[in-house]
PDB file of C-alpha atoms and ligand atoms in Angstrom:
ATOM      1  CA  MET A 119     -74.910 -27.452 -74.570  1.00  0.00           C
ATOM      2  CA  SER A 120     -76.960 -30.092 -74.803  1.00  0.00           C
ATOM      3  CA  GLY A 121     -76.847 -30.287 -78.727  1.00  0.00           C
ATOM      4  CA  ASN A 122     -73.351 -31.870 -77.884  1.00  0.00           C
ATOM      5  CA  PRO A 123     -72.930 -34.941 -78.733  1.00  0.00           C
ATOM      6  CA  ASP A 124     -70.822 -35.796 -75.516  1.00  0.00           C
ATOM      7  CA  MET A 125     -73.695 -35.447 -73.413  1.00  0.00           C
ATOM      8  CA  ASN A 126     -75.482 -38.638 -74.941  1.00  0.00           C
ATOM      9  CA  ARG A 127     -72.946 -41.159 -74.099  1.00  0.00           C
ATOM     10  CA  THR A 128     -72.982 -43.188 -71.363  1.00  0.00           C
ATOM     11  CA  SER A 129     -70.381 -43.352 -68.862  1.00  0.00           C
ATOM     12  CA  LEU A 130     -68.264 -45.830 -66.954  1.00  0.00           C
ATOM     13  CA  TYR A 131     -68.467 -43.756 -63.884  1.00  0.00           C
ATOM     14  CA  PRO A 132     -71.864 -42.680 -63.411  1.00  0.00           C
ATOM     15  CA  ASP A 133     -71.201 -41.202 -60.119  1.00  0.00           C
ATOM     16  CA  LEU A 134     -68.118 -39.504 -61.559  1.00  0.00           C
ATOM     17  CA  ALA A 135     -70.708 -36.311 -61.941  1.00  0.00           C
ATOM     18  CA  ASN A 136     -70.853 -32.729 -61.417  1.00  0.00           C
ATOM     19  CA  PHE A 137     -67.087 -31.033 -61.719  1.00  0.00           C
ATOM     20  CA  VAL A 138     -65.681 -28.625 -64.056  1.00  0.00           C
ATOM     21  CA  LEU A 139     -61.564 -28.967 -64.983  1.00  0.00           C
ATOM     22  CA  VAL A 140     -59.760 -25.781 -64.997  1.00  0.00           C
ATOM     23  CA  GLY A 141     -56.403 -25.105 -65.715  1.00  0.00           C
ATOM     24  CA  ASP A 142     -53.709 -23.256 -68.142  1.00  0.00           C
ATOM     25  CA  VAL A 143     -53.570 -23.899 -71.893  1.00  0.00           C
ATOM     26  CA  GLY A 144     -51.746 -27.080 -71.829  1.00  0.00           C
ATOM     27  CA  SER A 145     -52.020 -27.713 -67.997  1.00  0.00           C
ATOM     28  CA  GLY A 146     -53.262 -31.403 -69.092  1.00  0.00           C
ATOM     29  CA  LYS A 147     -57.270 -31.449 -68.303  1.00  0.00           C
ATOM     30  CA  THR A 148     -58.303 -33.152 -71.657  1.00  0.00           C
ATOM     31  CA  ALA A 149     -56.119 -35.704 -71.193  1.00  0.00           C
ATOM     32  CA  LEU A 150     -56.970 -35.935 -67.260  1.00  0.00           C
ATOM     33  CA  THR A 151     -60.908 -36.019 -67.976  1.00  0.00           C
ATOM     34  CA  MET A 152     -60.179 -38.839 -70.577  1.00  0.00           C
ATOM     35  CA  ALA A 153     -57.909 -40.693 -68.133  1.00  0.00           C
ATOM     36  CA  LEU A 154     -60.765 -39.953 -65.127  1.00  0.00           C
ATOM     37  CA  LEU A 155     -63.782 -41.029 -67.516  1.00  0.00           C
ATOM     38  CA  GLU A 156     -61.348 -43.614 -68.915  1.00  0.00           C
ATOM     39  CA  SER A 157     -62.287 -42.851 -72.515  1.00  0.00           C
ATOM     40  CA  SER A 158     -60.194 -43.668 -75.734  1.00  0.00           C
ATOM     41  CA  ASP A 159     -61.081 -40.338 -77.125  1.00  0.00           C
ATOM     42  CA  GLN A 160     -57.870 -38.939 -78.701  1.00  0.00           C
ATOM     43  CA  VAL A 161     -56.821 -36.062 -76.803  1.00  0.00           C
ATOM     44  CA  MET A 162     -56.603 -32.837 -79.165  1.00  0.00           C
ATOM     45  CA  LYS A 163     -56.841 -29.065 -78.394  1.00  0.00           C
ATOM     46  CA  THR A 164     -59.929 -27.836 -76.696  1.00  0.00           C
ATOM     47  CA  GLN A 165     -61.903 -24.919 -78.356  1.00  0.00           C
ATOM     48  CA  ALA A 166     -64.592 -24.813 -76.545  1.00  0.00           C
ATOM     49  CA  VAL A 167     -65.949 -26.251 -73.866  1.00  0.00           C
ATOM     50  CA  VAL A 168     -66.731 -30.284 -73.752  1.00  0.00           C
ATOM     51  CA  PHE A 169     -69.468 -31.821 -71.656  1.00  0.00           C
ATOM     52  CA  HIS A 170     -69.376 -35.138 -71.312  1.00  0.00           C
ATOM     53  CA  PRO A 171     -72.012 -37.635 -68.976  1.00  0.00           C
ATOM     54  CA  SER A 172     -73.062 -36.424 -65.505  1.00  0.00           C
ATOM     55  CA  HIS A 173     -72.050 -32.850 -65.557  1.00  0.00           C
ATOM     56  CA  VAL A 174     -68.348 -33.349 -66.232  1.00  0.00           C
ATOM     57  CA  VAL A 175     -66.865 -30.465 -67.962  1.00  0.00           C
ATOM     58  CA  ASP A 176     -63.793 -29.942 -69.752  1.00  0.00           C
ATOM     59  CA  THR A 177     -62.794 -26.056 -70.323  1.00  0.00           C
ATOM     60  CA  PRO A 178     -60.175 -24.730 -72.754  1.00  0.00           C
ATOM     61  CA  GLY A 179     -57.083 -23.400 -71.077  1.00  0.00           C
ATOM     62  CA  GLU A 180     -58.076 -19.683 -72.284  1.00  0.00           C
ATOM     63  CA  PHE A 181     -60.633 -19.832 -69.854  1.00  0.00           C
ATOM     64  CA  THR A 182     -58.645 -19.113 -67.080  1.00  0.00           C
ATOM     65  CA  SER A 183     -55.280 -17.260 -69.181  1.00  0.00           C
ATOM     66  CA  ARG A 184     -57.520 -14.930 -70.934  1.00  0.00           C
ATOM     67  CA  PRO A 185     -59.890 -11.838 -68.949  1.00  0.00           C
ATOM     68  CA  ALA A 186     -61.969 -11.776 -71.916  1.00  0.00           C
ATOM     69  CA  TYR A 187     -63.152 -15.531 -71.321  1.00  0.00           C
ATOM     70  CA  TYR A 188     -63.473 -15.243 -67.806  1.00  0.00           C
ATOM     71  CA  GLY A 189     -67.249 -14.567 -68.357  1.00  0.00           C
ATOM     72  CA  ALA A 190     -67.702 -17.804 -70.103  1.00  0.00           C
ATOM     73  CA  LEU A 191     -66.051 -19.497 -67.272  1.00  0.00           C
ATOM     74  CA  LEU A 192     -67.764 -17.781 -64.778  1.00  0.00           C
ATOM     75  CA  SER A 193     -71.019 -19.151 -66.272  1.00  0.00           C
ATOM     76  CA  THR A 194     -70.208 -22.362 -67.285  1.00  0.00           C
ATOM     77  CA  ILE A 195     -69.215 -23.527 -63.735  1.00  0.00           C
ATOM     78  CA  SER A 196     -72.534 -22.065 -62.074  1.00  0.00           C
ATOM     79  CA  ASP A 197     -74.068 -25.484 -62.407  1.00  0.00           C
ATOM     80  CA  ILE A 198     -71.200 -27.166 -61.095  1.00  0.00           C
ATOM     81  CA  SER A 199     -70.531 -28.072 -57.608  1.00  0.00           C
ATOM     82  CA  THR A 200     -66.884 -28.937 -57.941  1.00  0.00           C
ATOM     83  CA  ILE A 201     -63.982 -27.028 -59.578  1.00  0.00           C
ATOM     84  CA  VAL A 202     -60.917 -29.019 -60.258  1.00  0.00           C
ATOM     85  CA  TYR A 203     -58.107 -27.163 -60.780  1.00  0.00           C
ATOM     86  CA  LEU A 204     -54.853 -27.957 -62.143  1.00  0.00           C
ATOM     87  CA  GLN A 205     -51.509 -26.765 -61.221  1.00  0.00           C
ATOM     88  CA  PRO A 206     -48.791 -28.751 -63.547  1.00  0.00           C
ATOM     89  CA  ALA A 207     -45.944 -29.792 -61.469  1.00  0.00           C
ATOM     90  CA  ASN A 208     -43.289 -28.171 -63.558  1.00  0.00           C
ATOM     91  CA  SER A 209     -45.190 -24.634 -63.031  1.00  0.00           C
ATOM     92  CA  ALA A 210     -44.847 -21.991 -60.277  1.00  0.00           C
ATOM     93  CA  SER A 211     -47.845 -20.002 -61.834  1.00  0.00           C
ATOM     94  CA  PHE A 212     -51.066 -19.561 -60.720  1.00  0.00           C
ATOM     95  CA  SER A 213     -53.777 -19.503 -63.538  1.00  0.00           C
ATOM     96  CA  LEU A 214     -56.762 -19.577 -61.831  1.00  0.00           C
ATOM     97  CA  PRO A 215     -58.419 -16.365 -62.303  1.00  0.00           C
ATOM     98  CA  PRO A 216     -58.348 -13.951 -59.270  1.00  0.00           C
ATOM     99  CA  GLY A 217     -61.290 -13.951 -57.145  1.00  0.00           C
ATOM    100  CA  LEU A 218     -62.726 -16.775 -59.087  1.00  0.00           C
ATOM    101  CA  LEU A 219     -63.359 -18.614 -55.674  1.00  0.00           C
ATOM    102  CA  GLN A 220     -64.963 -15.258 -53.907  1.00  0.00           C
ATOM    103  CA  VAL A 221     -67.547 -15.329 -56.827  1.00  0.00           C
ATOM    104  CA  TYR A 222     -68.621 -18.493 -56.122  1.00  0.00           C
ATOM    105  CA  PRO A 223     -68.122 -19.103 -52.181  1.00  0.00           C
ATOM    106  CA  GLY A 224     -69.597 -22.306 -52.074  1.00  0.00           C
ATOM    107  CA  LYS A 225     -68.222 -24.299 -54.796  1.00  0.00           C
ATOM    108  CA  ARG A 226     -65.565 -26.818 -53.357  1.00  0.00           C
ATOM    109  CA  VAL A 227     -62.359 -26.800 -54.871  1.00  0.00           C
ATOM    110  CA  VAL A 228     -59.913 -29.380 -55.591  1.00  0.00           C
ATOM    111  CA  GLY A 229     -56.373 -28.864 -56.456  1.00  0.00           C
ATOM    112  CA  VAL A 230     -54.689 -31.461 -58.646  1.00  0.00           C
ATOM    113  CA  VAL A 231     -51.095 -31.358 -59.165  1.00  0.00           C
ATOM    114  CA  SER A 232     -50.591 -32.741 -62.754  1.00  0.00           C
ATOM    115  CA  LYS A 233     -47.529 -33.998 -65.212  1.00  0.00           C
ATOM    116  CA  ILE A 234     -45.925 -35.629 -62.187  1.00  0.00           C
ATOM    117  CA  ASP A 235     -43.706 -37.755 -64.319  1.00  0.00           C
ATOM    118  CA  LEU A 236     -42.270 -34.466 -66.015  1.00  0.00           C
ATOM    119  CA  PRO A 237     -38.284 -34.823 -65.233  1.00  0.00           C
ATOM    120  CA  ASP A 238     -38.274 -30.788 -64.462  1.00  0.00           C
ATOM    121  CA  ALA A 239     -41.880 -31.886 -61.946  1.00  0.00           C
ATOM    122  CA  ASN A 240     -41.831 -30.261 -58.665  1.00  0.00           C
ATOM    123  CA  ALA A 241     -44.868 -31.312 -56.754  1.00  0.00           C
ATOM    124  CA  GLU A 242     -43.860 -29.403 -53.475  1.00  0.00           C
ATOM    125  CA  THR A 243     -44.001 -25.819 -55.383  1.00  0.00           C
ATOM    126  CA  ALA A 244     -47.131 -26.958 -57.345  1.00  0.00           C
ATOM    127  CA  CYS A 245     -48.752 -27.658 -53.566  1.00  0.00           C
ATOM    128  CA  ARG A 246     -47.638 -24.768 -52.158  1.00  0.00           C
ATOM    129  CA  VAL A 247     -48.440 -22.383 -54.991  1.00  0.00           C
ATOM    130  CA  MET A 248     -52.023 -23.853 -54.701  1.00  0.00           C
ATOM    131  CA  GLN A 249     -51.507 -23.230 -50.706  1.00  0.00           C
ATOM    132  CA  ASP A 250     -50.689 -19.608 -51.547  1.00  0.00           C
ATOM    133  CA  HIS A 251     -53.902 -19.460 -53.441  1.00  0.00           C
ATOM    134  CA  ASN A 252     -56.537 -20.329 -50.854  1.00  0.00           C
ATOM    135  CA  ILE A 253     -57.007 -23.770 -52.240  1.00  0.00           C
ATOM    136  CA  SER A 254     -57.204 -26.423 -49.557  1.00  0.00           C
ATOM    137  CA  PRO A 255     -55.183 -29.276 -49.021  1.00  0.00           C
ATOM    138  CA  PRO A 256     -55.339 -32.558 -49.723  1.00  0.00           C
ATOM    139  CA  TYR A 257     -53.790 -32.180 -53.327  1.00  0.00           C
ATOM    140  CA  PHE A 258     -54.071 -34.864 -55.849  1.00  0.00           C
ATOM    141  CA  LEU A 259     -50.472 -35.826 -57.564  1.00  0.00           C
ATOM    142  CA  THR A 260     -51.709 -36.961 -60.834  1.00  0.00           C
ATOM    143  CA  SER A 261     -49.804 -38.110 -64.518  1.00  0.00           C
ATOM    144  CA  THR A 262     -51.728 -39.019 -67.422  1.00  0.00           C
ATOM    145  CA  ALA A 263     -48.518 -40.396 -68.742  1.00  0.00           C
ATOM    146  CA  THR A 264     -47.768 -43.243 -66.242  1.00  0.00           C
ATOM    147  CA  GLY A 265     -51.648 -43.123 -64.660  1.00  0.00           C
ATOM    148  CA  GLU A 266     -50.387 -42.319 -61.457  1.00  0.00           C
ATOM    149  CA  GLY A 267     -52.830 -41.053 -58.805  1.00  0.00           C
ATOM    150  CA  VAL A 268     -55.786 -40.947 -61.429  1.00  0.00           C
ATOM    151  CA  ALA A 269     -57.507 -43.497 -59.487  1.00  0.00           C
ATOM    152  CA  ALA A 270     -57.030 -42.016 -56.415  1.00  0.00           C
ATOM    153  CA  LEU A 271     -58.512 -38.727 -58.070  1.00  0.00           C
ATOM    154  CA  ARG A 272     -61.383 -40.262 -59.080  1.00  0.00           C
ATOM    155  CA  SER A 273     -62.270 -42.119 -56.302  1.00  0.00           C
ATOM    156  CA  PHE A 274     -62.571 -38.836 -54.391  1.00  0.00           C
ATOM    157  CA  LEU A 275     -64.358 -37.350 -56.832  1.00  0.00           C
ATOM    158  CA  ILE A 276     -66.973 -39.769 -56.694  1.00  0.00           C
ATOM    159  CA  SER A 277     -67.238 -39.520 -52.750  1.00  0.00           C
ATOM    160  CA  LEU A 278     -68.063 -35.834 -53.210  1.00  0.00           C
ATOM    161  CA  GLN A 279     -71.415 -37.727 -54.688  1.00  0.00           C
ATOM    162  CA  THR A 280     -72.285 -39.538 -51.638  1.00  0.00           C
ATOM    163  CA  PRO A 281     -74.438 -37.159 -49.542  1.00  0.00           C
ATOM    164  CA  ASP A 282     -72.096 -37.841 -46.007  1.00  0.00           C
ATOM    165  CA  THR A 283     -68.911 -37.041 -47.524  1.00  0.00           C
ATOM    166  CA  LYS A 284     -69.748 -33.810 -48.864  1.00  0.00           C
ATOM    167  CA  THR A 285     -70.005 -32.263 -45.412  1.00  0.00           C
ATOM    168  CA  GLY A 286     -67.186 -32.310 -43.429  1.00  0.00           C
ATOM    169  CA  ALA A 287     -65.291 -35.674 -43.513  1.00  0.00           C
ATOM    170  CA  ASN A 288     -63.181 -35.379 -46.857  1.00  0.00           C
ATOM    171  CA  GLU A 289     -59.892 -35.340 -45.686  1.00  0.00           C
ATOM    172  CA  GLU A 290     -60.326 -38.586 -43.737  1.00  0.00           C
ATOM    173  CA  CYS A 291     -62.606 -40.183 -46.472  1.00  0.00           C
ATOM    174  CA  ALA A 292     -59.541 -38.749 -48.962  1.00  0.00           C
ATOM    175  CA  GLU A 293     -56.745 -40.476 -46.466  1.00  0.00           C
ATOM    176  CA  SER A 294     -59.015 -43.801 -46.635  1.00  0.00           C
ATOM    177  CA  LEU A 295     -58.865 -43.678 -50.237  1.00  0.00           C
ATOM    178  CA  GLY A 296     -54.937 -43.670 -50.225  1.00  0.00           C
ATOM    179  CA  VAL A 297     -54.672 -40.212 -51.369  1.00  0.00           C
ATOM    180  CA  GLY A 298     -51.973 -39.974 -48.424  1.00  0.00           C
ATOM    181  CA  ASP A 299     -49.824 -41.471 -50.504  1.00  0.00           C
ATOM    182  CA  ASN A 300     -49.659 -39.355 -52.943  1.00  0.00           C
ATOM    183  CA  GLU A 301     -49.964 -35.936 -50.943  1.00  0.00           C
ATOM    184  CA  CYS A 302     -47.658 -32.969 -50.965  1.00  0.00           C
TER     185      CYS A 302
HETATM  186  N1  GDP B 521     -45.787 -36.025 -69.588  1.00  0.00           N
HETATM  187  C1  GDP B 521     -46.907 -35.439 -69.140  1.00  0.00           C
HETATM  188  N2  GDP B 521     -47.607 -34.983 -70.243  1.00  0.00           N
HETATM  189  C2  GDP B 521     -48.916 -34.913 -70.329  1.00  0.00           C
HETATM  190  C3  GDP B 521     -49.398 -34.713 -69.085  1.00  0.00           C
HETATM  191  N3  GDP B 521     -50.973 -34.529 -69.025  1.00  0.00           N
HETATM  192  C4  GDP B 521     -51.027 -33.790 -70.174  1.00  0.00           C
HETATM  193  N4  GDP B 521     -49.672 -34.114 -71.161  1.00  0.00           N
HETATM  194  C5  GDP B 521     -50.010 -33.605 -72.363  1.00  0.00           C
HETATM  195  O1  GDP B 521     -49.623 -31.876 -72.313  1.00  0.00           O
HETATM  196  C6  GDP B 521     -50.514 -31.415 -73.123  1.00  0.00           C
HETATM  197  C7  GDP B 521     -51.645 -30.823 -72.795  1.00  0.00           C
HETATM  198  O2  GDP B 521     -52.624 -31.505 -72.499  1.00  0.00           O
HETATM  199  P1  GDP B 521     -54.253 -31.414 -72.809  1.00  0.00           P
HETATM  200  O3  GDP B 521     -54.776 -32.174 -71.544  1.00  0.00           O
HETATM  201  O4  GDP B 521     -54.739 -30.933 -73.789  1.00  0.00           O
HETATM  202  O5  GDP B 521     -53.998 -29.850 -71.801  1.00  0.00           O
HETATM  203  P2  GDP B 521     -55.139 -29.175 -71.587  1.00  0.00           P
HETATM  204  O6  GDP B 521     -54.601 -27.632 -72.702  1.00  0.00           O
HETATM  205  O7  GDP B 521     -55.446 -28.803 -70.399  1.00  0.00           O
HETATM  206  O8  GDP B 521     -56.718 -29.411 -71.992  1.00  0.00           O
HETATM  207  C8  GDP B 521     -50.901 -32.485 -74.359  1.00  0.00           C
HETATM  208  O9  GDP B 521     -49.665 -32.939 -75.367  1.00  0.00           O
HETATM  209  C9  GDP B 521     -50.952 -33.983 -73.551  1.00  0.00           C
HETATM  210  O10 GDP B 521     -50.361 -35.487 -74.153  1.00  0.00           O
HETATM  211  C10 GDP B 521     -49.029 -35.962 -68.486  1.00  0.00           C
HETATM  212  O11 GDP B 521     -49.619 -36.182 -67.121  1.00  0.00           O
HETATM  213  N5  GDP B 521     -48.031 -35.898 -68.348  1.00  0.00           N
HETATM  214 MG1   MG B 522     -57.851 -29.368 -73.446  1.00  0.00          MG
END
């Protein structure tokens, strides 16, 4: 894990830390990771877990779509406090492995609707899918093509690292960060 060269790079946002992105193959995890970190690295198919500085972790989509990989997913996320789940705006199917939230009941799950710029995007449906699967609002609507919602999500994730927002006041915090404009 520490052999990954990505671990040694410095981050523009040192407080943007301690989260793992999960979601289906092609849901936009790597593109969103790069946008959040403002990294110019090229987005290529993620074949392995990629560790960025400060415990920011990008996972291959197979982790959520193939049961054989669930064990790997569980061990990857065990030390990370926040799961960022991506629901593509043009998909109504949910891809977080069943029971994952029960295995780690203490983890925060942040619901993100990705690719809201797509012509067939339906953010409302995507939010409903997350709600139906026990992911609580606020949801963050994002597009890495237009950049919409990326800064609000980044601010929210950074706010989770400050002790007084870890308990309780996060929805208020999200609103004050302007997330309300971008909610379902
Ligand atoms: N239109 C659009 N395309 C996106 C967006 N985010 C990612 N993509 C594209 O979707 C494809 C899969 O993205 P990627 O980040 O590799 O998905 P991952 O498999 O979840 O890591 C790539 O071709 C990206 O350029 C977005 O917000 N809007
Ligand atoms: Mg990827």
